PDB file of C-alpha atoms in Angstrom:
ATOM      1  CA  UNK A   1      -6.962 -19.758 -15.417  1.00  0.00           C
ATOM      2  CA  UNK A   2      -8.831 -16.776 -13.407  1.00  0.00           C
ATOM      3  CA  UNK A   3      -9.834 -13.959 -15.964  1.00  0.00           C
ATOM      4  CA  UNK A   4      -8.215 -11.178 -13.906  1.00  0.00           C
ATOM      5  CA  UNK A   5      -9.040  -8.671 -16.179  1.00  0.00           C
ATOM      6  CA  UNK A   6     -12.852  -9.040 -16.032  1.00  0.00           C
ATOM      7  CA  UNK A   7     -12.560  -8.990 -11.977  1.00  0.00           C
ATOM      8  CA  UNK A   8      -9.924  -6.050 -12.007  1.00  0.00           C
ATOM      9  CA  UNK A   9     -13.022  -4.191 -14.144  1.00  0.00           C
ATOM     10  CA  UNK A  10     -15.304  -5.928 -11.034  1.00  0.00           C
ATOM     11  CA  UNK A  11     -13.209  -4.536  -8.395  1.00  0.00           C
ATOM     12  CA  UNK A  12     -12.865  -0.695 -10.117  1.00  0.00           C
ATOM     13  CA  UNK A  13     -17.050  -0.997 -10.983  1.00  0.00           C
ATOM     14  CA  UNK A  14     -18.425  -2.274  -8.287  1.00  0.00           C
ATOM     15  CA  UNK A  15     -15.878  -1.378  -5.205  1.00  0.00           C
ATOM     16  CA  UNK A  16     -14.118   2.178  -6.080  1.00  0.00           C
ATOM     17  CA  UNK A  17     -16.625   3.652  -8.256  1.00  0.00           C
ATOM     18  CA  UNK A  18     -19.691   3.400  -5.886  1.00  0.00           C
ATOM     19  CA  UNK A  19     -17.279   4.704  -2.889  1.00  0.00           C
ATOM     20  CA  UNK A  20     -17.579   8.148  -4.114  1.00  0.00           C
ATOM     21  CA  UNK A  21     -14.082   7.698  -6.025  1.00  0.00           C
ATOM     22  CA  UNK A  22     -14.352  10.184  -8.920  1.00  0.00           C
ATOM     23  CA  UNK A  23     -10.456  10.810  -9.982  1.00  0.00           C
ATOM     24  CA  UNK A  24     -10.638   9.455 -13.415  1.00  0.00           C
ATOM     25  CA  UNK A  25      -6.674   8.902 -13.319  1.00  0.00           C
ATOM     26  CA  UNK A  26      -7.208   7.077 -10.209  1.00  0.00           C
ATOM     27  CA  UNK A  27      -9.792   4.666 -11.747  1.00  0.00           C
ATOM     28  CA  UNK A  28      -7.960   3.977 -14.825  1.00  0.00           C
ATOM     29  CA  UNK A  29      -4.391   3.157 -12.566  1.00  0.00           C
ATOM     30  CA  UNK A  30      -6.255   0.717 -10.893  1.00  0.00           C
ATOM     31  CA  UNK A  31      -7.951  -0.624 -13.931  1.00  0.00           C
ATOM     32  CA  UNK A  32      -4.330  -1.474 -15.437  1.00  0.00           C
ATOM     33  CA  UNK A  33      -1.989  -2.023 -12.570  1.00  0.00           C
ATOM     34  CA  UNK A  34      -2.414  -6.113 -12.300  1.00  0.00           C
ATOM     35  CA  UNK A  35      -3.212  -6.946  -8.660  1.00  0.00           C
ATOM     36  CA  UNK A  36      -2.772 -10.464  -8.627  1.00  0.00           C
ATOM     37  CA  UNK A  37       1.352  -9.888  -8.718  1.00  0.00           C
ATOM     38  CA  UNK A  38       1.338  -8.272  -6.156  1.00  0.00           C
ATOM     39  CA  UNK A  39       0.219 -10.809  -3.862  1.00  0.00           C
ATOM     40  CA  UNK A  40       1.490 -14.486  -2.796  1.00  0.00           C
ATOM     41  CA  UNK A  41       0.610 -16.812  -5.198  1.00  0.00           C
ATOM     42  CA  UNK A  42      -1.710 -18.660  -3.191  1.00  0.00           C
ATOM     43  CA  UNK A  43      -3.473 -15.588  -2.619  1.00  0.00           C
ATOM     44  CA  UNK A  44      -3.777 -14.516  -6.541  1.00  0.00           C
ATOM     45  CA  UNK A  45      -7.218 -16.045  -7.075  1.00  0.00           C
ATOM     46  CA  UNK A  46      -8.547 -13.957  -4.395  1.00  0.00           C
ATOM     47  CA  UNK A  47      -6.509 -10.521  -5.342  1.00  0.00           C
ATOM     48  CA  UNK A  48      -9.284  -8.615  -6.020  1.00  0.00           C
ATOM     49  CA  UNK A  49     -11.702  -9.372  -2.691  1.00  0.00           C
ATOM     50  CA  UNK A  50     -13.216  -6.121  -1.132  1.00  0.00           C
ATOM     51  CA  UNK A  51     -11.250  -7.040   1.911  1.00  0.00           C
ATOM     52  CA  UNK A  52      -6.864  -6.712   3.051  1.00  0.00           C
ATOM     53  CA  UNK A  53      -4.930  -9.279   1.897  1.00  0.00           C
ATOM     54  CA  UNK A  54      -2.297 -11.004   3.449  1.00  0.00           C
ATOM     55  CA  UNK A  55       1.466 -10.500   1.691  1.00  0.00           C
ATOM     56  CA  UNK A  56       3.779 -11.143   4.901  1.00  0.00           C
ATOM     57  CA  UNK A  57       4.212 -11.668   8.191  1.00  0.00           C
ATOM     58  CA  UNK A  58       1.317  -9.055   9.724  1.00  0.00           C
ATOM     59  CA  UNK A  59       1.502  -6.970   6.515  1.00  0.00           C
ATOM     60  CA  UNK A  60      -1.412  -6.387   3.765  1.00  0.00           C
ATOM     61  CA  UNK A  61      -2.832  -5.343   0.858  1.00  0.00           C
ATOM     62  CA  UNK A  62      -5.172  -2.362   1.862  1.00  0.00           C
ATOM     63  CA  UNK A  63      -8.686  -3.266   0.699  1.00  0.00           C
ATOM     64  CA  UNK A  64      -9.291  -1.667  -2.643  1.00  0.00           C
ATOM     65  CA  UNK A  65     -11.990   0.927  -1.333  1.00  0.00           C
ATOM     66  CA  UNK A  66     -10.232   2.505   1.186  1.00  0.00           C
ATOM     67  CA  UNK A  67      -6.710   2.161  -0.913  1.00  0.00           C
ATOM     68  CA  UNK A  68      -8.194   4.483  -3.214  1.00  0.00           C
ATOM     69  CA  UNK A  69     -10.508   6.683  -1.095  1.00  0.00           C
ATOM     70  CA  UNK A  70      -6.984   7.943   0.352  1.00  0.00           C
ATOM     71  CA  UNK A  71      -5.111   8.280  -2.559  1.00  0.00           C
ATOM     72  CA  UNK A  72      -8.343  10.728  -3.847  1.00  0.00           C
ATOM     73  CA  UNK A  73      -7.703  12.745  -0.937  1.00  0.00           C
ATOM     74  CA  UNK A  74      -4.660  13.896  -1.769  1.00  0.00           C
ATOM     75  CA  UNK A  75      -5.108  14.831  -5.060  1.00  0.00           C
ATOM     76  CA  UNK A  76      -2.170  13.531  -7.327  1.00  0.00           C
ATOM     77  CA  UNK A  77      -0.619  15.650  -9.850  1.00  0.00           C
ATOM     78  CA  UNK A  78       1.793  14.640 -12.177  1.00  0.00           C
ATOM     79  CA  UNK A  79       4.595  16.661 -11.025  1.00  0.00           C
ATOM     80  CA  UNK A  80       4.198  15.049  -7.861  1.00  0.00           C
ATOM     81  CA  UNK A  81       7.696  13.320  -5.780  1.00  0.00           C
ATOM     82  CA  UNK A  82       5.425  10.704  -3.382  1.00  0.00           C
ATOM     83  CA  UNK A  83       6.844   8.535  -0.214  1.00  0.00           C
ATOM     84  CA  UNK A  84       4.900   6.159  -0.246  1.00  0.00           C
ATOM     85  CA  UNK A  85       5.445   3.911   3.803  1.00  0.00           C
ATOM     86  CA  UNK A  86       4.873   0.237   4.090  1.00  0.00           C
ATOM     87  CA  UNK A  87       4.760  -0.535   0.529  1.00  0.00           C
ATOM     88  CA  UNK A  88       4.855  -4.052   0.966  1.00  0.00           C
ATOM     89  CA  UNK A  89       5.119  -5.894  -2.452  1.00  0.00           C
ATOM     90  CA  UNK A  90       4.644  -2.921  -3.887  1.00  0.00           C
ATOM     91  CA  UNK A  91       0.928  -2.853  -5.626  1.00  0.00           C
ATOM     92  CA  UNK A  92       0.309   1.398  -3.659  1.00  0.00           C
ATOM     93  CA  UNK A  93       3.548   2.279  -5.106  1.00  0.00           C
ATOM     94  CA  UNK A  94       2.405   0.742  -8.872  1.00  0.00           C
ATOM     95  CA  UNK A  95      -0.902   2.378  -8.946  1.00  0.00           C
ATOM     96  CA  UNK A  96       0.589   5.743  -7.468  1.00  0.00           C
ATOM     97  CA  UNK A  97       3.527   5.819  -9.648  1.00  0.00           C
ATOM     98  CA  UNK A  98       1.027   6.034 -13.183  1.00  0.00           C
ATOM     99  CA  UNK A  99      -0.248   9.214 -11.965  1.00  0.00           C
ATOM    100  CA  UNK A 100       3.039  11.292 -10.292  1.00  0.00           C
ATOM    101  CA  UNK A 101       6.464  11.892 -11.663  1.00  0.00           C
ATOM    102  CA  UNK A 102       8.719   9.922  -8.953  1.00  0.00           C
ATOM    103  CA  UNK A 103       7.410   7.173  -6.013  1.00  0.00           C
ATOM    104  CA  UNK A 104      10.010   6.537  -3.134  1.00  0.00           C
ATOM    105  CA  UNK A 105       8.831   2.992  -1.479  1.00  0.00           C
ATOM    106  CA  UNK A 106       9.968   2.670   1.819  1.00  0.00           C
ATOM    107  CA  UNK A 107       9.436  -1.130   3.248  1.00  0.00           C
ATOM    108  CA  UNK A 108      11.731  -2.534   6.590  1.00  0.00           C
ATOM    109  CA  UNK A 109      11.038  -6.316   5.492  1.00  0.00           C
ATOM    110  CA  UNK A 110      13.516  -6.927   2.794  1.00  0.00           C
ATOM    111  CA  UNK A 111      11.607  -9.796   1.293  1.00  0.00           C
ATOM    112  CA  UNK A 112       8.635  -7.736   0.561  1.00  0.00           C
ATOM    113  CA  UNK A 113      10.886  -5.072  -0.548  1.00  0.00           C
ATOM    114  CA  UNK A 114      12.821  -7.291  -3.261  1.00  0.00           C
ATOM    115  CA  UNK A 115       9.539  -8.594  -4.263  1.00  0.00           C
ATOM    116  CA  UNK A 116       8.072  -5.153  -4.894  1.00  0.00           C
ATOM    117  CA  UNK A 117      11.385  -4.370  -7.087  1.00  0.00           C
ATOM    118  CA  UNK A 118      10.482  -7.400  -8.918  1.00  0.00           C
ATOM    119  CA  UNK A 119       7.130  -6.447  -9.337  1.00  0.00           C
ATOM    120  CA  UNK A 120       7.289  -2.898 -10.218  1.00  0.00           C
ATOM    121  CA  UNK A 121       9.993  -4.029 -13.421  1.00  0.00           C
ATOM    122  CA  UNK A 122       7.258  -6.408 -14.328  1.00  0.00           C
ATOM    123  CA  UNK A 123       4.887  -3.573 -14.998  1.00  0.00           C
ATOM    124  CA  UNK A 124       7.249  -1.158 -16.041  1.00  0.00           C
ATOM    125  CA  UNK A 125       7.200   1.444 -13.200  1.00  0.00           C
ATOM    126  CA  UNK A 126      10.406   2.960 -14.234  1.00  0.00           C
ATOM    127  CA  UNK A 127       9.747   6.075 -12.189  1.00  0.00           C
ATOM    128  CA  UNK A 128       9.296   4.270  -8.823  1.00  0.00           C
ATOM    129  CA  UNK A 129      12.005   2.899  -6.394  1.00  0.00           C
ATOM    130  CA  UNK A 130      11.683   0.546  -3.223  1.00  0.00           C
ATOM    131  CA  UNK A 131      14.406   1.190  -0.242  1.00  0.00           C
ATOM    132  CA  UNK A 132      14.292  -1.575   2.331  1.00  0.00           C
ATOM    133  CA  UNK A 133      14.638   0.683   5.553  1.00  0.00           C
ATOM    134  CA  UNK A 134      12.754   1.736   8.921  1.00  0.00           C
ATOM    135  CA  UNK A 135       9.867   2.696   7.940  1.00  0.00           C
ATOM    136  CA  UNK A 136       9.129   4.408  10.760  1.00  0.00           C
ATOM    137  CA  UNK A 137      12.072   6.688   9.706  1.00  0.00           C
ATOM    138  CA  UNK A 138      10.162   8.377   6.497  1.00  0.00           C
ATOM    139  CA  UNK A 139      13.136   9.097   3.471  1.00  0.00           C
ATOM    140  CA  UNK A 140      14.491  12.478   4.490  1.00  0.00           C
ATOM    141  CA  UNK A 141      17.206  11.988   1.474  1.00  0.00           C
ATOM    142  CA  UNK A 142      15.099  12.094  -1.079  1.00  0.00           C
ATOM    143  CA  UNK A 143      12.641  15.098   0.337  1.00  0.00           C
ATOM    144  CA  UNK A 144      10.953  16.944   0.874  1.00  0.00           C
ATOM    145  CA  UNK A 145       7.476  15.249  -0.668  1.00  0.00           C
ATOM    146  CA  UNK A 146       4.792  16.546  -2.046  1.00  0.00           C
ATOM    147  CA  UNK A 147       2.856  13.829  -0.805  1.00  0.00           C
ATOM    148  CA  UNK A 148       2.990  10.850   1.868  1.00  0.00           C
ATOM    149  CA  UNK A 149       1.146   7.468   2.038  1.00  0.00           C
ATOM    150  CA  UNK A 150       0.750   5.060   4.876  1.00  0.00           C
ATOM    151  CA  UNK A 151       0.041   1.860   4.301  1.00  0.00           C
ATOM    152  CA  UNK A 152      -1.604   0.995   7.156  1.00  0.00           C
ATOM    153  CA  UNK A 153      -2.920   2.248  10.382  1.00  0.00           C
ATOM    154  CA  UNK A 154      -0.517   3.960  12.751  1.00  0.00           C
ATOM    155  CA  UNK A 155      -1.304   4.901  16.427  1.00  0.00           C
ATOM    156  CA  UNK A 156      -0.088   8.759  15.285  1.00  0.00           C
ATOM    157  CA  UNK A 157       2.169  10.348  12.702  1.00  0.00           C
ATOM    158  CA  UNK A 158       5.903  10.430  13.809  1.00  0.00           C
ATOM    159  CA  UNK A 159       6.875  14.369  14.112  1.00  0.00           C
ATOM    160  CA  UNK A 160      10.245  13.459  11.732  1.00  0.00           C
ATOM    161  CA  UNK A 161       8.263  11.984   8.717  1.00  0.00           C
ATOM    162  CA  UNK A 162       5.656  15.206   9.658  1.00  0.00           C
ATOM    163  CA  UNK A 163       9.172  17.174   8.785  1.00  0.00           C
ATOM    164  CA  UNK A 164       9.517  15.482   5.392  1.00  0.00           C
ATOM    165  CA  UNK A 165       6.089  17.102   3.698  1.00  0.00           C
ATOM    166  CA  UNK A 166       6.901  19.897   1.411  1.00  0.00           C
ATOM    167  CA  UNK A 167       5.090  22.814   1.872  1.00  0.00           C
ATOM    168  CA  UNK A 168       1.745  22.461   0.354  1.00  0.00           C
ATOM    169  CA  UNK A 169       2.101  19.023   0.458  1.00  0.00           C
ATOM    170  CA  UNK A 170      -0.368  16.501   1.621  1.00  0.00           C
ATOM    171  CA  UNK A 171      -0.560  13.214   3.792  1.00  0.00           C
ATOM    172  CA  UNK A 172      -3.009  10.081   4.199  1.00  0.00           C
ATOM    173  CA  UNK A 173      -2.981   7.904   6.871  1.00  0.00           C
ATOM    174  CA  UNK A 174      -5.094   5.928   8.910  1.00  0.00           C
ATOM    175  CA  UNK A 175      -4.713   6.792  13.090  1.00  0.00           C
ATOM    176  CA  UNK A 176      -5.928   5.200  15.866  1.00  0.00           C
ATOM    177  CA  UNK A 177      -8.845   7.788  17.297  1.00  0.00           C
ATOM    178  CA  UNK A 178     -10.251   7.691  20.464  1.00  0.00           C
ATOM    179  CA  UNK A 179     -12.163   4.221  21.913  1.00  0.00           C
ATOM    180  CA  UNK A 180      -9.624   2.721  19.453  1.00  0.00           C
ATOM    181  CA  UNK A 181     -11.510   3.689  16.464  1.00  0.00           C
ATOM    182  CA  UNK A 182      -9.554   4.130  12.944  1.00  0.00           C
ATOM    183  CA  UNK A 183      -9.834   7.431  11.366  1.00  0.00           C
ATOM    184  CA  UNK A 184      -8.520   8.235   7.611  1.00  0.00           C
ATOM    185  CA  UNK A 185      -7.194  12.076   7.968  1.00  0.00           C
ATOM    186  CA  UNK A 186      -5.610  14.114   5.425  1.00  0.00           C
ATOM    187  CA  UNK A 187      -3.094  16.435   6.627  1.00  0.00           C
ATOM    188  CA  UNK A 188      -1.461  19.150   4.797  1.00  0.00           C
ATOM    189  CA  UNK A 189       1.298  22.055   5.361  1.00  0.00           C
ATOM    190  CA  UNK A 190       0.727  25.722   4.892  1.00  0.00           C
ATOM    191  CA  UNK A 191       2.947  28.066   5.144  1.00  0.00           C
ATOM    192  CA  UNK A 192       4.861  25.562   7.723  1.00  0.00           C
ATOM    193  CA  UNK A 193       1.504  25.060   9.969  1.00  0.00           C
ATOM    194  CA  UNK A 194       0.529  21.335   9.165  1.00  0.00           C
ATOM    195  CA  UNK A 195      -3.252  20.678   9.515  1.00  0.00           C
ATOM    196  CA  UNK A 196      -5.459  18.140   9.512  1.00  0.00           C
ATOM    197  CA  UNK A 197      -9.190  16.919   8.741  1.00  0.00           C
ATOM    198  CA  UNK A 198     -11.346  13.601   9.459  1.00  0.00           C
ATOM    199  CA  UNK A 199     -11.946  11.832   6.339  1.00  0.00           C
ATOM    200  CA  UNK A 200     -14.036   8.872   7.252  1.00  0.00           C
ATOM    201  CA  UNK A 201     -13.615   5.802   9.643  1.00  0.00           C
ATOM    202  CA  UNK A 202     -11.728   2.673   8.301  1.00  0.00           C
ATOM    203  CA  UNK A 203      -8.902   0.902  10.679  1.00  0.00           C
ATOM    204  CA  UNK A 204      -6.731  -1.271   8.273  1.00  0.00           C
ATOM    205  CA  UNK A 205      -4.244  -3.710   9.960  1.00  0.00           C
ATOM    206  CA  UNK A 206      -1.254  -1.476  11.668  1.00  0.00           C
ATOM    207  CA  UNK A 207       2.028  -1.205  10.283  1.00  0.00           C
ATOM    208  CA  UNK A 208       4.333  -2.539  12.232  1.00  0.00           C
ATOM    209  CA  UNK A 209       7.040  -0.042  14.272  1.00  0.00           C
ATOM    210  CA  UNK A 210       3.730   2.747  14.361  1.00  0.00           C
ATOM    211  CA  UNK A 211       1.622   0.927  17.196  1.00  0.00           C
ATOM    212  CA  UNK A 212       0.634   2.554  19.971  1.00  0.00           C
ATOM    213  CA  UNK A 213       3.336   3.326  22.813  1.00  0.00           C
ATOM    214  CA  UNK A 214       3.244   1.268  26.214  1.00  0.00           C
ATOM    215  CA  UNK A 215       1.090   3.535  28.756  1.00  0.00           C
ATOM    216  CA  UNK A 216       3.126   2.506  32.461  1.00  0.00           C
ATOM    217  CA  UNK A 217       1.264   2.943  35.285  1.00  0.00           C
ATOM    218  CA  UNK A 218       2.569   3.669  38.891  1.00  0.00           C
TER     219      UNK A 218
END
């Protein structure tokens, strides 16, 4: 029997910590939220690799350092409503939902999205829900958010999920940048002006209904 515990402390010490991860609510979420149910159960002895891991057809775990490199960026509060996109089986939404008041999951494969139900009532995360809908479609009924999560790289932010952000609210996702480098940015609206900064390089696998647009030629 793997002793997830001791590579759950492994994975905080030796892959979050060092990454210049410093929220101390952030560390101790992903100290307790369990990992290995989260993924397949093939996959369980290897739920804590610095790497993605595979939960569906083209969908992932984000690896652990940049998972929590963006969820430091925008700065959790406990108040917080959070949309969290492409929450596969549900492990963002689990770690997210020990820190803010309310987590809307939004997940378009309805496999992943029943297992994430599943999982999240296994570890008691009574203030998050999963809705199995386009993802590319944000959650406008339950917004506006103070702050949205992708789950995955997207080739740019769709204008109506853009809309859903609450004023001084903040978003994290990972867009394709120029040369088809992968750029973390953290956006946030002011005043109704929604801005945006570079965070640092990392191109996770692409959510699927977010890649880049056919460019036709003539």
């Amino acid at each position: 029997m793997p002793d997830y515990a001791a590579a759950r402390f492994h994975m905080v010490e030796c892959q979050v910590r060092p990454n210049k991860v410093t929220d101390q609510r952030l560390v101790d979420s992903m100290m307790e939220v369990p990992r290995e149910l989260f993924v397949p159960k093939a996959a369980r002895g290897i739920a804590y690799v610095d790497d993605e891991i595979a939960v569906g057809p083209g969908r992932f775990l984000l690896e652990p350092m940049v998972f929590a490199r963006m969820l430091q960026a925008v700065e959790l509060k406990s108040t917080d409503v959070v949309l969290d996109i492409g929450c596969g089986t549900g492990y963002s939404t689990a770690v997210i939902a020990r820190i803010a008041a309310t987590v809307v999951g939004i997940e378009s494969d309805a496999a992943l999205a029943q297992q994430a139900t599943t999982a999240l009532g296994e570890v008691g995360a009574d203030n998050a829900i999963v809705i199995n809908a386009p993802m590319t479609a944000g959650y406008p009924a339950q917004g506006p958010y103070d702050v949205i999560v992708f789950n995955g790289t997207v080739a740019e932010v769709p204008p109506g999920i853009a809309d859903q952000l609450a004023d001084g609210g903040r978003m994290v996702a990972a867009v394709l940048g120029s040369r088809g480098v992968g750029e973390v940015k953290l956006y946030r609206r002011v005043g109704g002006v929604l801005s945006s900064r570079v965070l640092f390089e990392a191109k996770p696998s692409l959510l699927p209904g977010f890649e880049p647009k056919p460019v036709f030629e003539f």
